[in-house]
Coordinates of C-alpha atoms in Angstrom, one line a residue:
X1 CA 1.0 13.6 13.0
X2 CA -2.2 15.7 13.4
X3 CA -4.3 15.6 16.5
X4 CA -7.3 14.9 14.4
X5 CA -5.8 11.8 12.8
X6 CA -4.5 10.6 16.2
X7 CA -8.0 10.9 17.8
X8 CA -9.7 9.3 14.7
X9 CA -7.3 6.3 15.1
X10 CA -8.1 6.1 18.8
X11 CA -11.8 5.9 18.1
X12 CA -11.2 3.0 15.7
X13 CA -8.8 1.2 18.0
X14 CA -11.1 1.4 21.0
X15 CA -14.2 0.2 19.1
X16 CA -12.3 -2.8 17.7
X17 CA -10.8 -3.6 21.1
X18 CA -14.3 -3.6 22.7
X19 CA -15.8 -5.6 19.8
X20 CA -13.0 -8.2 19.4
X21 CA -11.1 -8.1 22.6
X22 CA -8.0 -6.8 20.8
X23 CA -7.5 -3.6 18.8
X24 CA -5.0 -3.1 16.0
X25 CA -1.4 -2.8 16.9
X26 CA -0.8 0.0 14.4
X27 CA -3.1 2.2 12.3
X28 CA -2.2 4.4 9.3
X29 CA -5.0 6.9 8.3
X30 CA -5.3 9.5 5.6
X31 CA -8.1 11.9 4.9
X32 CA -9.0 12.3 1.2
X33 CA -11.9 14.4 0.2
X34 CA -15.0 12.8 1.9
X35 CA -13.1 9.7 3.0
X36 CA -11.0 8.5 5.8
X37 CA -8.9 5.6 4.7
X38 CA -7.4 3.5 7.4
X39 CA -4.9 0.6 7.1
X40 CA -4.9 -1.5 10.3
X41 CA -2.0 -3.9 11.2
X42 CA -2.0 -6.6 13.9
X43 CA -5.7 -7.1 14.3
X44 CA -6.1 -10.8 15.1
X45 CA -6.3 -12.2 18.6
X46 CA -4.3 -15.3 19.4
X47 CA -7.6 -17.3 19.2
X48 CA -8.3 -16.0 15.8
X49 CA -4.8 -16.7 14.6
X50 CA -5.2 -20.3 15.8
X51 CA -8.6 -20.8 14.1
X52 CA -7.2 -19.3 10.9
X53 CA -4.6 -22.0 10.5
X54 CA -6.9 -23.9 8.2
X55 CA -8.7 -22.7 5.0
X56 CA -12.1 -23.1 6.7
X57 CA -10.8 -21.2 9.7
X58 CA -9.5 -18.4 7.6
X59 CA -12.9 -18.0 5.9
X60 CA -14.7 -18.1 9.3
X61 CA -12.5 -15.4 10.8
X62 CA -12.7 -13.3 7.7
X63 CA -16.5 -13.5 7.6
X64 CA -16.9 -12.9 11.3
X65 CA -14.7 -9.8 11.3
X66 CA -16.1 -8.2 8.2
X67 CA -19.7 -8.8 9.1
X68 CA -19.4 -7.7 12.7
X69 CA -17.6 -4.4 11.8
X70 CA -20.1 -3.7 9.0
X71 CA -23.1 -4.4 11.3
X72 CA -21.7 -2.1 14.1
X73 CA -21.1 0.8 11.6
X74 CA -24.5 0.2 9.9
X75 CA -26.3 1.0 13.1
X76 CA -24.4 4.2 14.0
X77 CA -21.0 5.9 13.7
X78 CA -18.8 5.4 16.8
X79 CA -19.2 8.0 19.5
X80 CA -17.3 11.2 18.7
X81 CA -16.3 10.3 15.1
X82 CA -18.7 12.7 13.3
X83 CA -18.0 15.5 15.7
X84 CA -14.2 15.0 15.2
X85 CA -14.3 15.3 11.4
X86 CA -17.3 17.7 11.4
X87 CA -19.2 15.5 8.8
X88 CA -21.9 12.9 8.9
X89 CA -20.8 9.3 8.6
X90 CA -22.5 7.6 5.5
X91 CA -20.9 4.2 5.0
X92 CA -18.0 1.9 5.8
X93 CA -16.2 -0.3 3.3
X94 CA -14.0 -2.8 5.1
X95 CA -12.0 -6.0 4.4
X96 CA -9.2 -8.0 6.1
X97 CA -6.4 -10.2 4.6
X98 CA -6.2 -12.9 7.3
X99 CA -2.8 -14.3 6.0
X100 CA -1.1 -10.9 6.5
X101 CA -3.2 -9.7 9.4
X102 CA -3.9 -6.4 7.6
X103 CA -7.3 -4.7 7.3
X104 CA -8.4 -1.7 5.3
X105 CA -11.4 0.4 6.2
X106 CA -12.7 3.2 4.1
X107 CA -15.1 5.6 5.9
X108 CA -17.3 7.6 3.7
X109 CA -18.7 10.9 4.9
X110 CA -21.3 13.4 3.5
X111 CA -18.7 16.1 2.8
X112 CA -15.0 16.6 2.5
X113 CA -13.0 16.2 5.7
X114 CA -9.4 16.7 4.4
X115 CA -8.4 20.0 5.9
X116 CA -4.7 20.0 4.9
X117 CA -5.0 19.8 1.2
X118 CA -1.9 17.6 1.1
X119 CA -2.7 13.9 0.9
X120 CA -0.4 11.6 2.8
X121 CA 1.0 14.0 5.3
X122 CA -1.5 13.1 8.0
X123 CA -0.8 9.7 9.5
X124 CA -0.5 7.9 12.7
X125 CA 2.1 5.2 12.9
X126 CA 2.0 4.7 16.6
X127 CA 1.5 1.4 18.4

């Protein structure tokens, strides 16, 4: 695992822990051209899991999580992210599948950030 990927995942984990009270249990990230693609596992807090037991609750948790994340990233990139990848953050595309507690975030930057040239080798499977 590269140091850069590990530090990128730490930035994501800390932001989500501060925002939701619980960060993801595991993150897998790859850098591809001008994107960082992160799959986040184990995101939901016990309260969110309880609320999501009904269809209305699932929709509420989904809407709250996706809107909150998008609003945070719309105002500014998390501290240290742009410096770490040496590129300007442009946009975040994010979604979560409540039933499986899996989220995907695609971070778009203004220029390529993949330094290895080998997609898939850089990942963080730590908890």
